[in-house]
Structures are given as structure tokens and as C-alpha cells.
Short mmCIF file of C-alpha atoms and ligand atoms in Angstrom, two decimals:
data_model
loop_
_atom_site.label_atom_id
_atom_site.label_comp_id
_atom_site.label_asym_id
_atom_site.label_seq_id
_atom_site.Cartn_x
_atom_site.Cartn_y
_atom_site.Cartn_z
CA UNK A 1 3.59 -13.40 -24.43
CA UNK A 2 6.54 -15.27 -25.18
CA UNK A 3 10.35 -15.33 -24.53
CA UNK A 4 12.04 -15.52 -21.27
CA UNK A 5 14.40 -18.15 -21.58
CA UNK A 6 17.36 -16.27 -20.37
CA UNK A 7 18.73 -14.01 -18.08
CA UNK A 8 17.97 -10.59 -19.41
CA UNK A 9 21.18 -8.52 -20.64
CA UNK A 10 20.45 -6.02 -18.24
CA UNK A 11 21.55 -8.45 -15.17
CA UNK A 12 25.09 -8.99 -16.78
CA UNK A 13 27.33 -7.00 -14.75
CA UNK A 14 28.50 -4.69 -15.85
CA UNK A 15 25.27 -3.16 -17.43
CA UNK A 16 26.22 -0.15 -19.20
CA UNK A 17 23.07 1.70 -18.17
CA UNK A 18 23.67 0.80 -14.11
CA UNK A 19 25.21 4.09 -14.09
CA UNK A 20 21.82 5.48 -15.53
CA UNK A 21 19.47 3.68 -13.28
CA UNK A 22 21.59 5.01 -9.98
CA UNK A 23 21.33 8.75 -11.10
CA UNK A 24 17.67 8.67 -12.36
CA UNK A 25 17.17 6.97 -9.09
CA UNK A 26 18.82 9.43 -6.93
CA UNK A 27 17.20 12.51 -8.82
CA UNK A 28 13.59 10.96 -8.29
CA UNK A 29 14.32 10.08 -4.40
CA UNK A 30 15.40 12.85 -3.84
CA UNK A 31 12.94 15.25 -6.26
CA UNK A 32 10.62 13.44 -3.68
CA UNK A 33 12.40 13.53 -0.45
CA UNK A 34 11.26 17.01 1.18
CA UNK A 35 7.73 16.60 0.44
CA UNK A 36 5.32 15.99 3.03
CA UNK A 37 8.47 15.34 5.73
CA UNK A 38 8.31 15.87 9.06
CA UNK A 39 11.61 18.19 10.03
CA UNK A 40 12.11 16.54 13.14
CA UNK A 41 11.13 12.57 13.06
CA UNK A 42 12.62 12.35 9.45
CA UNK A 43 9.06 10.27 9.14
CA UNK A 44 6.84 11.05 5.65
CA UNK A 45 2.84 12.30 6.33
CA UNK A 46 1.55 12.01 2.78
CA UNK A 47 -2.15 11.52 2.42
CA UNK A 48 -4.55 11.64 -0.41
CA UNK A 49 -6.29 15.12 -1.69
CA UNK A 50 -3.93 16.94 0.68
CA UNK A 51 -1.45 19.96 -0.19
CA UNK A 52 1.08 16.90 -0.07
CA UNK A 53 -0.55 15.18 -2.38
CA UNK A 54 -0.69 17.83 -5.22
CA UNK A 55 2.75 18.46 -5.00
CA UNK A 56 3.49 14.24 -5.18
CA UNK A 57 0.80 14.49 -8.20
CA UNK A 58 2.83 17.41 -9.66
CA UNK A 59 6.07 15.76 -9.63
CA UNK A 60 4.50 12.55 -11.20
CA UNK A 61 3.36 14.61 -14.25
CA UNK A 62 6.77 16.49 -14.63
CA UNK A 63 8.80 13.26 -14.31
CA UNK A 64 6.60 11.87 -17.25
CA UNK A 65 6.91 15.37 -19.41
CA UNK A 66 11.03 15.00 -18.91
CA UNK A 67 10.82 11.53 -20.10
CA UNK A 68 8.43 12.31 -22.89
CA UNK A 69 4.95 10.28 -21.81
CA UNK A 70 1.71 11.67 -22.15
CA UNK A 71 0.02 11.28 -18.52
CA UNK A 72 -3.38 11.79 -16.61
CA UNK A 73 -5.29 11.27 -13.39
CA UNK A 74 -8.13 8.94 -13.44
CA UNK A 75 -11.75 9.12 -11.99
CA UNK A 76 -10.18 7.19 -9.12
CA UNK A 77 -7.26 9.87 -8.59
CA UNK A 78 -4.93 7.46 -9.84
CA UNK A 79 -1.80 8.54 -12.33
CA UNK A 80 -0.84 7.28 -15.35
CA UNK A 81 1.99 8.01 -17.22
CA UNK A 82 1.80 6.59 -20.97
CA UNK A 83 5.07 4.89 -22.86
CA UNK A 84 2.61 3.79 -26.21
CA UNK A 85 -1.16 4.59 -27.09
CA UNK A 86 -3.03 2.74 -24.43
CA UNK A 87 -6.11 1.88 -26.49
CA UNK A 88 -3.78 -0.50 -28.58
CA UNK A 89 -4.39 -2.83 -25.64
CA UNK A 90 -2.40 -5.46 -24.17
CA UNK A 91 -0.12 -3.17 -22.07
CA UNK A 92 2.36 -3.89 -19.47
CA UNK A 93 1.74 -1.49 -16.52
CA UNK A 94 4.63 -0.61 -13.14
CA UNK A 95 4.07 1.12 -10.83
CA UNK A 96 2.93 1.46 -7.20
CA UNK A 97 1.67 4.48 -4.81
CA UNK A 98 3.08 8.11 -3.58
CA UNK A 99 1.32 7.83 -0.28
CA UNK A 100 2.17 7.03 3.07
CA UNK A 101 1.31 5.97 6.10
CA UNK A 102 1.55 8.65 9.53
CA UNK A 103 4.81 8.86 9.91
CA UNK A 104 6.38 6.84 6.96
CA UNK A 105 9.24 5.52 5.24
CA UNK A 106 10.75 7.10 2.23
CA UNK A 107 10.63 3.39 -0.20
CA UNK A 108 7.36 2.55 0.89
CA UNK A 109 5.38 3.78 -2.21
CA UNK A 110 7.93 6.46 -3.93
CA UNK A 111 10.90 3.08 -4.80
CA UNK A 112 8.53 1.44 -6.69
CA UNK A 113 7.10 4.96 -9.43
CA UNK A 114 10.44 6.46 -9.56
CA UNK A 115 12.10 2.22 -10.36
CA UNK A 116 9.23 2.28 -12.85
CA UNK A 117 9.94 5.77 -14.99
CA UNK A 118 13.40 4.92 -14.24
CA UNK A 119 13.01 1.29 -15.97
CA UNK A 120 11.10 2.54 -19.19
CA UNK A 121 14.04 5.57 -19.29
CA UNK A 122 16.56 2.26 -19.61
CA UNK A 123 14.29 0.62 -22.22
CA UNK A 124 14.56 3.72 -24.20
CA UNK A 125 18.21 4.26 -23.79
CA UNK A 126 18.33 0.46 -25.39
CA UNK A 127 16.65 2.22 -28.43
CA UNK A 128 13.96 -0.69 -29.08
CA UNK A 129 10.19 0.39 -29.34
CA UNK A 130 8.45 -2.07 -27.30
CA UNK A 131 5.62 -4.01 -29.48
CA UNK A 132 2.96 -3.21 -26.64
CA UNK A 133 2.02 0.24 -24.36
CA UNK A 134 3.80 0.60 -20.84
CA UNK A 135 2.73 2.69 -18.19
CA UNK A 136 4.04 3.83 -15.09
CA UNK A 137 1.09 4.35 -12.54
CA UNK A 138 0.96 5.82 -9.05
CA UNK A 139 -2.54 4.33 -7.08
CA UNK A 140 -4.21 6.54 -5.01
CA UNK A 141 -4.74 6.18 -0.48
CA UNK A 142 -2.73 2.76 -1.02
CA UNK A 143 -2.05 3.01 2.68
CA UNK A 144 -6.06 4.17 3.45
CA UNK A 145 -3.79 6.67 5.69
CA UNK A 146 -6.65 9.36 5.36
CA UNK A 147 -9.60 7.56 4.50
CA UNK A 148 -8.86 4.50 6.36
CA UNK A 149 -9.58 1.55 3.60
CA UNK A 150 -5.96 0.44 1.85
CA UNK A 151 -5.13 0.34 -1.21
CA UNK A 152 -8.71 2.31 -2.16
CA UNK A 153 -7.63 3.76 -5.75
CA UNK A 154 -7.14 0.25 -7.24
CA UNK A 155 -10.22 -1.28 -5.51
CA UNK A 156 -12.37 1.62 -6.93
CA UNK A 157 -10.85 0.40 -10.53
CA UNK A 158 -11.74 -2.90 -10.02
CA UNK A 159 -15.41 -2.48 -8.33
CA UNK A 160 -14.00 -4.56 -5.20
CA UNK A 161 -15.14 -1.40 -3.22
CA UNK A 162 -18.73 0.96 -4.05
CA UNK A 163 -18.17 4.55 -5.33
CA UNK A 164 -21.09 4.90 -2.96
CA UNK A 165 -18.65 3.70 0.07
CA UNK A 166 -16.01 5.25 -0.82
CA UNK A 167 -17.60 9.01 -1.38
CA UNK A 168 -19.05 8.90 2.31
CA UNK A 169 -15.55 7.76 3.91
CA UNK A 170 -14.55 9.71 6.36
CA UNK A 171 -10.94 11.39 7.46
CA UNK A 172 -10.15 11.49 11.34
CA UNK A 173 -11.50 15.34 10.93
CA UNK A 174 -14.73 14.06 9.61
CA UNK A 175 -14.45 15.06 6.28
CA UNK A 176 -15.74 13.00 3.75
CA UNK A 177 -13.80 11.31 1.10
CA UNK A 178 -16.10 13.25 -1.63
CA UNK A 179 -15.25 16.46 0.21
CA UNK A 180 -11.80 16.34 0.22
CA UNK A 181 -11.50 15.43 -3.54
CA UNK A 182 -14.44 18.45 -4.17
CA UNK A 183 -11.65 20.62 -2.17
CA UNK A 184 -8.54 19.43 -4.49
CA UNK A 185 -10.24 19.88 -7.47
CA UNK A 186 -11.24 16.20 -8.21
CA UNK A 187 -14.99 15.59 -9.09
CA UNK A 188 -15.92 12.67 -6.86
CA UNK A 189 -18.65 12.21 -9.03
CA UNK A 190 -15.83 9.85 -11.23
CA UNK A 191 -15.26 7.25 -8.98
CA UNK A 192 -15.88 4.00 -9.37
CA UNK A 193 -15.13 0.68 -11.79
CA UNK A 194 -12.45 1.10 -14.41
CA UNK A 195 -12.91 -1.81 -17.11
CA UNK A 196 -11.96 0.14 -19.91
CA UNK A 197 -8.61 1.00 -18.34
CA UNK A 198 -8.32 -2.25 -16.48
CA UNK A 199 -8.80 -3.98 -19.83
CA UNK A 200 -6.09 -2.04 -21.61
CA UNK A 201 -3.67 -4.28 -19.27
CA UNK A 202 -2.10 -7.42 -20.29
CA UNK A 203 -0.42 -7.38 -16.79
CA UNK A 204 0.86 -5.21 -13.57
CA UNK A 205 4.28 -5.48 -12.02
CA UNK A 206 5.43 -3.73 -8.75
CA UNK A 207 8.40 -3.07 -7.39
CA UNK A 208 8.34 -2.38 -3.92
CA UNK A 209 10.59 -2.13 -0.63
CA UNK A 210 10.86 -5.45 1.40
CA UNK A 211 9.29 -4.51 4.88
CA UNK A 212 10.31 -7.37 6.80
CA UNK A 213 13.88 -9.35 6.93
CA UNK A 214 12.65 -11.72 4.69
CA UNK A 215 14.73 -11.30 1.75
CA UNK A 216 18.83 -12.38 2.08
CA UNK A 217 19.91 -10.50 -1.37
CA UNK A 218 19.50 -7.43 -3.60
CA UNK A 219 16.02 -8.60 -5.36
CA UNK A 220 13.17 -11.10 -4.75
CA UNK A 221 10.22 -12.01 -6.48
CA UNK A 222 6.96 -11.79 -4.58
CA UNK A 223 5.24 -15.27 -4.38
CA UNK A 224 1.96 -14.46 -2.51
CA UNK A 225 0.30 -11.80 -0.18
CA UNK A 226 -1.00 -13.12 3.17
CA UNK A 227 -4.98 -12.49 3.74
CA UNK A 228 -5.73 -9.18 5.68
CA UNK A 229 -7.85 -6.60 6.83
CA UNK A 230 -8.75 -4.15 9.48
CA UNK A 231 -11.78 -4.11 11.65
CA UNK A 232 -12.83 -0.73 13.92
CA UNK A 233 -14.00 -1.41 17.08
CA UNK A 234 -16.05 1.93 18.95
CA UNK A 235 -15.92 1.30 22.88
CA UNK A 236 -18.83 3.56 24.35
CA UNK A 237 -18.29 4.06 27.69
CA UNK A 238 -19.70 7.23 30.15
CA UNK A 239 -17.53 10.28 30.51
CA UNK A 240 -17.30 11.30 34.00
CA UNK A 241 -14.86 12.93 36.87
CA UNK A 242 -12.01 11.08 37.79
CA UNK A 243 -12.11 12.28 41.30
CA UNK A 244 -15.57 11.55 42.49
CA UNK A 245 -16.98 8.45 40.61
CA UNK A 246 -16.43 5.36 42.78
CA UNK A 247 -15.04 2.71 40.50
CA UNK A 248 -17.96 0.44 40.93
CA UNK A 249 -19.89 3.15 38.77
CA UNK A 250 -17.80 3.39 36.62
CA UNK A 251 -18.50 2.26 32.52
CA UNK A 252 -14.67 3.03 31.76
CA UNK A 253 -14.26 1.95 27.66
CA UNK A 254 -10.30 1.95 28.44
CA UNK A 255 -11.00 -1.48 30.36
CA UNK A 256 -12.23 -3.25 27.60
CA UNK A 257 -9.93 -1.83 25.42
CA UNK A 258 -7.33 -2.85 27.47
CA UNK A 259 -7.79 -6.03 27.50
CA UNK A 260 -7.94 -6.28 23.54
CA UNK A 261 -4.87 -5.11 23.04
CA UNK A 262 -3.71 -7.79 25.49
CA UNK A 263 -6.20 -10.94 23.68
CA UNK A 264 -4.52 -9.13 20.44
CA UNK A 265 -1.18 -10.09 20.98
CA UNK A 266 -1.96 -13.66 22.70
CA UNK A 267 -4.31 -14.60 20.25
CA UNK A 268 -2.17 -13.53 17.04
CA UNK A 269 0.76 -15.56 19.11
CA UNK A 270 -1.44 -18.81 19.56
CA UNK A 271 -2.47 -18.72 15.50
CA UNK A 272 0.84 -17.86 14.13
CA UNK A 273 -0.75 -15.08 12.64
CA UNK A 274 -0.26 -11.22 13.23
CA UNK A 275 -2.45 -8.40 15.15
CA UNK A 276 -1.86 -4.88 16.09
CA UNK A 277 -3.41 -2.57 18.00
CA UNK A 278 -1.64 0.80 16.47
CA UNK A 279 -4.31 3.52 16.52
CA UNK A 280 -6.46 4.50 19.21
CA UNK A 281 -8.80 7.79 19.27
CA UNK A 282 -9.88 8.49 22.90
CA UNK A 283 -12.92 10.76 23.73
CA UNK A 284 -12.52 13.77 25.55
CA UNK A 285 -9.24 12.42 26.03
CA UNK A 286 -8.86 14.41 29.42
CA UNK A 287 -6.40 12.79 32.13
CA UNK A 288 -8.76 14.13 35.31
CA UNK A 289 -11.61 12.23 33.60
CA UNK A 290 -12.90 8.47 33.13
CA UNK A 291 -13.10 8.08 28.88
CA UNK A 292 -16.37 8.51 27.44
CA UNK A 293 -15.65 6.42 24.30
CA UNK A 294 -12.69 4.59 22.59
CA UNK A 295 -12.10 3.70 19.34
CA UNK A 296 -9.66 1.79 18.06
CA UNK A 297 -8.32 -0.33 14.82
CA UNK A 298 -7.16 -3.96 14.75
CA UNK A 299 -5.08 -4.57 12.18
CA UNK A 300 -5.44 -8.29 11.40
CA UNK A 301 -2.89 -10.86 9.15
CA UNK A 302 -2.03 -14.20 8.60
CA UNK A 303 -0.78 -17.15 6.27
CA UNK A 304 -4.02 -18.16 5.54
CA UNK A 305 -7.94 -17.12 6.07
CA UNK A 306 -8.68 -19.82 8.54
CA UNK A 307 -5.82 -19.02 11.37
CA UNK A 308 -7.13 -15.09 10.50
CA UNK A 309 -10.35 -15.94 10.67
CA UNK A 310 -9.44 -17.50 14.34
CA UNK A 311 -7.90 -14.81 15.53
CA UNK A 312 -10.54 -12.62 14.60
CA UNK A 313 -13.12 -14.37 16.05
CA UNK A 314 -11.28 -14.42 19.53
CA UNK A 315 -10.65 -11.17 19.87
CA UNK A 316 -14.32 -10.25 19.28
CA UNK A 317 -15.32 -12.59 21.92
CA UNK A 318 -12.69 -10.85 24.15
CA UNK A 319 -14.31 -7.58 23.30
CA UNK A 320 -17.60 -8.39 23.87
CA UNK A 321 -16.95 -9.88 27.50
CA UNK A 322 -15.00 -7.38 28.43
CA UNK A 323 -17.06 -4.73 27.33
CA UNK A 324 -20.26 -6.23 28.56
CA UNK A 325 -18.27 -6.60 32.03
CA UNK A 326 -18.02 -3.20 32.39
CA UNK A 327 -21.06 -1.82 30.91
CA UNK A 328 -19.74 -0.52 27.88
CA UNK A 329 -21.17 -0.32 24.28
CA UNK A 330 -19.35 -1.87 21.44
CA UNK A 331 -19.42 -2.08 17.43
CA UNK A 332 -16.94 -4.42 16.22
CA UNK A 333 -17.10 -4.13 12.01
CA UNK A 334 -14.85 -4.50 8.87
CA UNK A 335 -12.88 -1.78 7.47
CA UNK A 336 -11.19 -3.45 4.89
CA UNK A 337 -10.27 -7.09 3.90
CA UNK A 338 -8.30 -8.50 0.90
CA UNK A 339 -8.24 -12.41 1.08
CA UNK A 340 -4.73 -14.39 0.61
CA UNK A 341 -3.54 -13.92 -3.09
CA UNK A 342 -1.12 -16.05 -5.24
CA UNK A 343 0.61 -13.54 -7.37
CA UNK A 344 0.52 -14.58 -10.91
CA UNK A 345 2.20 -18.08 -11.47
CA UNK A 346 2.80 -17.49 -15.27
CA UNK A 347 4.55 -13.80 -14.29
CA UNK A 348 6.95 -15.47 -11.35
CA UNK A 349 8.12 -18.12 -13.69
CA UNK A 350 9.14 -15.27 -16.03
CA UNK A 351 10.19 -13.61 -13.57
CA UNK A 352 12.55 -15.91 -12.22
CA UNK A 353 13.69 -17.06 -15.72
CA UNK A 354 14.62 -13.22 -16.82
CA UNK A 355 16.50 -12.47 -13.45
CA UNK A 356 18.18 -15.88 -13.24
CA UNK A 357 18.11 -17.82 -9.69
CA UNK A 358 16.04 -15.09 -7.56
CA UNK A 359 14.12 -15.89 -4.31
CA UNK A 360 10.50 -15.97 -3.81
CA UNK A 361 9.32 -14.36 -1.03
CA UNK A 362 5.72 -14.19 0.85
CA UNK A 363 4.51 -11.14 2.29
CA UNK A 364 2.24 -10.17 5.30
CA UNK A 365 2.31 -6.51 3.64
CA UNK A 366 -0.93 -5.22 1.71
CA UNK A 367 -0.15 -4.00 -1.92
CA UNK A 368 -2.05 -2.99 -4.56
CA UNK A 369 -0.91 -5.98 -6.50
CA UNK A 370 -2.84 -8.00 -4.40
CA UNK A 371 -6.22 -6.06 -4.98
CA UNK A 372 -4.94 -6.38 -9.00
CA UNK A 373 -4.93 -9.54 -9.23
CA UNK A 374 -8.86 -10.30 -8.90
CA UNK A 375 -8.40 -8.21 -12.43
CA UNK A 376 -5.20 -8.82 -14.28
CA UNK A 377 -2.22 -11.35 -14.14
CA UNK A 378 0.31 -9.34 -11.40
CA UNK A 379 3.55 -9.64 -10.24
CA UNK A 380 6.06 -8.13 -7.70
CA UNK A 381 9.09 -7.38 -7.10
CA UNK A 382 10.96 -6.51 -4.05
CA UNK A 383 14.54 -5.23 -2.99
CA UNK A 384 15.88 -5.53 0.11
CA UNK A 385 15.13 -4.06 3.31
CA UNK A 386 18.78 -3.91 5.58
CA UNK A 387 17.06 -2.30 8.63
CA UNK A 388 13.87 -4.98 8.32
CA UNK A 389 11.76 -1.94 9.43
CA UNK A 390 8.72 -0.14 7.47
CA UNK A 391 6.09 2.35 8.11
CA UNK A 392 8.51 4.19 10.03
CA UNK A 393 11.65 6.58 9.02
CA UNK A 394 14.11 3.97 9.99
CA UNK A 395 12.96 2.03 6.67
CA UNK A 396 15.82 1.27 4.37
CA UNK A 397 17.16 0.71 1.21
CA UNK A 398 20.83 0.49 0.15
CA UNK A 399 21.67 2.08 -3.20
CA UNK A 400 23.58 -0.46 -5.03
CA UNK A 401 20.40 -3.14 -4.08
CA UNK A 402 17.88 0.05 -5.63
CA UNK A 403 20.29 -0.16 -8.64
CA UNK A 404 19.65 -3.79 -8.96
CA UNK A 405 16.03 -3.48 -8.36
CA UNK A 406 15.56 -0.99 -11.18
CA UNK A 407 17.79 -3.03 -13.27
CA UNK A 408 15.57 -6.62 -12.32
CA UNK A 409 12.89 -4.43 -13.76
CA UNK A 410 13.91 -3.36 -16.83
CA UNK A 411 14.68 -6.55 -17.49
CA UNK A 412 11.01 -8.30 -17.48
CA UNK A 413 9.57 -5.00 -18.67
CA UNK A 414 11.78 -5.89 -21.60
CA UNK A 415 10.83 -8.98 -21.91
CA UNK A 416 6.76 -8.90 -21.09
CA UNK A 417 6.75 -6.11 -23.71
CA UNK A 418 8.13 -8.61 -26.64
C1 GLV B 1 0.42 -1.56 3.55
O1 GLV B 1 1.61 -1.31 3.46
C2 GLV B 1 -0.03 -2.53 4.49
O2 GLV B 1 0.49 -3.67 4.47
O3 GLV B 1 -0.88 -2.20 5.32
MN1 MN B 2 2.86 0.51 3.34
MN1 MN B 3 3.48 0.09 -0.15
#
């Protein structure tokens, strides 16, 4: 690949096709607005193999037929919708995920397919074939909001997770991950490494909603994607009446837990690194009775492996003592972990060359990007955030910075597919 030595036509206001990108925008937000949300919080509950989902996977595969690209699911459950014939290799793929977490945002996910069918609509408009394949692609449980591992469809394609895992995965009902698809009409049977596909890819690029405040304008280019991961910890304690056991004889798993949260916050503060506590599942969950067993999720990030492998390590400690002090079984074990990734140095320099004097940004935010990358050069995007605030309704994005976003894209879709 070649070219990006100037800002791409697209950027020079005023792009004729603006106009274009605002309403293809608006009809995909809000073709995807009512699905899967909550009437009353505003807040999106969109999980993998789930009514939800087959109406997300629906509209993916009519917003490809209206823009005239063949499209299909994978053995992973991840979409594809086809600008070129994929098997003539060397294709530039954008994209990102339809899911969400409990109680989501509506950019999270959704910005960065609709941008993408959006982008390749503007690359049509222009009227030049492209001299490689794009896709637009949609990744499957990016959030690991029902199955609990992130960003699951695009570790399945690149073998960074075992079909074997994956199938037995559970849902907080207890249904398994093979289950679920079995019940959607998926055969589970498909999962696993995707090199074929994978190898079809010259490169990924995704556009996604800033989640934090770091970004001061309309666009940013990602730079790299902080090391993460999530461990479970089970708490198993004795159920018993609150009225008549003396609190000596007590083995109480809310005490321990307790005091995690607590080590949580002070040890994430003393590593400059982040920790949350944000899901807790309490057994019977009765409020005249002393817990019989707590489990709970520690969600885990920082700037680089050693202050998260620090803050780990202390809050296990703290969880052991304190369940140990009060008699109380623990397991303490890895859900999920993606180490710190550099996003593609060749694909930021282009990046930055096509949209002409763009920030770089760093992100403590999982993305399938990041899980990508072990595979393929990838690249990000991201447009601004005004409220700062994601996984949550309040999650923003103005229209006029979506415009620009779509508009960034276009722009080094243009000029990757040279
Ligand atoms: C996904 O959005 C994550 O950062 O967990
Ligand atoms: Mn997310
Ligand atoms: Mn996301």
C-alpha cells in the first residue's frame, strides 16, 4: 500500500457528500435505536444469540442488500458484509460490534457498522472501484455481556480463545454458549480459528465512540489499548438465619467481599491503574439471612502489564486474608485478558497523513482491534465523546462530530484501498 501524502478530499470542507454521510447516519442510528432498549432507563440490553440479536443481525443483512453487498455470518457468528470478491485477498475490512453491555450506550458498537456501510456508500457515490475488497463487519459478544469473555467473536477467529472454551461458557442463567447458538439457529459446531478469512485481510480499521474525555476535537486516531482483563472471584461462605447465628459463627462471604471492593479502589489508586468492582451475584440473596456465597468480577486495567500485574496481585492477597479471616472459600481465576497493544504504526502514520493534524489518543477501553492485531495490521478511529460517559445511556455523540467521523473514514478507506 501506497499513497497518503495528503489530506484526503473528503476532509475539505465543504465535502459534497457531508450531506450524505449525516442522513445515512441518522437512518442507521436510528433503524437501530428501538432495538433491544429499555423503555424506561433509555439504556441498550443487547446480547449475543438473543431475540435482540437476530433482529441487530437482520438489520445488518438488509443494510448490506440496500447498499448492494453480498453478506454472511461466520462460524464465529460474526457478519460480513462484502464491497469486492473476498478471495481476491488483500482486503481492507471496518467495522466493529452490535452488542452491548447491561444497560448500554447507543455509539458503543452500532457508530462504528453503520460509519462503516455509511463510508463504503461515500466511496461509491465518488464512482471509483476500489483496486482491493472492503468489508464492513459486525464481531460477535464484543462486550462478553452474555457469555462473560470480551470481544469473543474475534478471539475465536484468531485461535486466541479454544472453540472448546468457548462452547462450555456459560450465561448468568447457566446456559451454555453452545446452547444458546443451538437455540438461534447457529451450529456451534463452527467455532473456532478463521485463517482463511483472517488471511483475506490486508488490514482492520474501527471507528468507535471515545468513552472517556480524552479526545478535545471531532476525530482522533487510536494510538494503543491499555492491557486488561477480568478475573471472577466465588466467595463461599455458609447460608444461615440472620436472627439467631451469633456473629462469631458466622462464615459471612459479604465480609471478604467487602473488603475487595475497598483493596480494589486503593490498590488501582496506588498503581495508577484502574479496577472495578461492577457485578456481584449474591446467593440466596435473602435480606433475613447471612449470604451463602458471593461472586463477583474485577475488572482490571492499566498503562502497562507490570502496574496491572501489581494491582492484581494485591487484591488477591486481600482476598485471600480476608476470606481466610472469616472462614470463607475462595477461587480467584482469569476470565479474560488481552495484553497492552500498539495499534498498527504503519496504519496511524496514514492515518494521520490522510486526516491532516489529528490527535492520538490511548485507550483503557477493550476493542476488538486490540484482539486483531495479534493477526492483521489494525487501526482505530475515534470521535468524540461530549458527556465523557460509556456503558451507560448518558453516552454521547454530537452529530456534526459523527459526520466528521464517517467522513475521517472514508477518507483512509479511500486511500488503504489504492
Ligand atoms: C469494552 O468496551 C471494554 O472496554 O470492556
Ligand atoms: Mn464497550
Ligand atoms: Mn465497543
Amino acid at each position: 500500500m501506497t499513497g497518503g501524502q495528503r489530506v484526503s478530499s473528503f476532509l475539505h470542507p465543504p465535502c459534497p457528500l457531508a450531506e450524505a454521510a449525516r442522513q445515512g447516519l441518522r437512518a442507521g442510528l436510528e433503524a437501530l435505536a428501538p432495538i433491544g432498549r429499555d423503555p424506561g432507563t433509555g439504556g441498550y440490553w443487547r446480547f449475543s444469540w438473543t431475540p435482540e440479536d437476530q433482529r441487530l443481525r437482520a438489520w445488518f443483512a438488509a443494510r448490506a442488500e440496500a447498499s448492494g453487498m453480498a453478506h454472511e455470518q461466520d462460524g464465529n457468528g460474526n457478519l460480513w458484509a462484502w464491497w469486492g470478491d473476498p478471495a481476491a485477498g488483500g482486503a481492507i475490512a471496518t467495522g466493529s460490534h452490535l452488542d452491548s453491555v447491561p444497560g448500554g450506550g447507543p455509539y458503543d458498537g452500532p457508530l462504528g457498522v453503520v460509519s462503516g456501510f455509511v463510508a463504503l456508500d461515500l466511496l461509491r457515490a465518488r464512482g471509483v472501484p476500489p483496486a482491493r475488497p472492503l468489508a464492513v463487519v459486525a464481531w460477535c459478544e464484543e462486550e462478553g455481556g452474555r457469555f462473560g469473555v470480551a470481544c469473543l467473536g474475534s478471539r475465536l477467529a484468531t485461535g486466541a480463545i479454544d472453540p472448546d472454551q468457548a462452547r462450555a461458557l456459560t450465561d448468568p442463567g447457566g446456559l451454555t454458549l453452545a446452547r444458546a447458538m443451538r437455540e438461534a439457529g447457529a451450529d456451534p459446531g463452527r467455532l473456532g480459528p478463521d485463517p482463511e478469512r483472517l488471511g483475506h485481510l490486508a488490514a482492520f480499521v474501527e471507528l468507535h465512540v471515545e468513552q472517556g474525555r480524552g479526545l478535545g476535537q471531532a476525530v482522533g486516531v487510536g494510538s494503543a489499548i491499555w492491557p486488561h482483563g477480568r478475573w471472577r472471584m466465588g466467595f463461599q461462605g455458609t447460608a444461615d438465619h440472620a436472627g439467631t447465628t451469633r456473629l462469631p459463627d458466622r462464615h459471612d462471604p459479604m465480609l471478604p467481599l467487602a473488603q475487595v471492593v475497598l483493596a480494589t479502589r486503593s490498590a488501582a489508586a496506588s498503581h495508577q491503574a484502574l479496577g472495578t468492582v461492577g457485578r456481584v451475584v449474591v446467593e440466596p440473596n435473602a435480606t433475613n439471612g447471612v449470604a451463602g456465597k458471593v461472586s463477583a468480577w474485577l475488572d482490571a486495567r492499566a498503562p502497562d502489564q507490570g502496574r496491572l500485574n501489581a494491582t492484581v496481585e494485591v487484591i488477591r492477597q486481600v482476598a485471600s486474608r480476608a476470606a481466610a479471616e472469616h472462614g470463607v472459600g475462595l477461587d480467584f481465576e482469569q476470565e479474560s485478558f488481552t495484553p497492552r497493544v500498539e495499534l498498527d504504526a504503519g496504519l496511524r502514520r496514514r492515518a494521520r497523513q490522510v486526516l491532516g493534524g489529528v490527535p492520538e489518543v490511548e485507550t483503557g477501553a477493550g476493542h476488538d482491534a486490540a484482539v486483531l492485531a495479534s493477526a492483521l495490521p489494525t487501526a482505530m478511529l475515534f470521535v468524540r465523546n461530549p458527556t465523557g460517559v460509556s456503558h451507560s445511556p448518558a453516552e454521547a455523540a454530537g452529530e456534526d462530530d459523527c459526520v466528521a467521523g464517517v467522513l475521517a473514514l472514508a477518507g483512509l478507506l479511500e486511500d488503504l484501498s489504492r
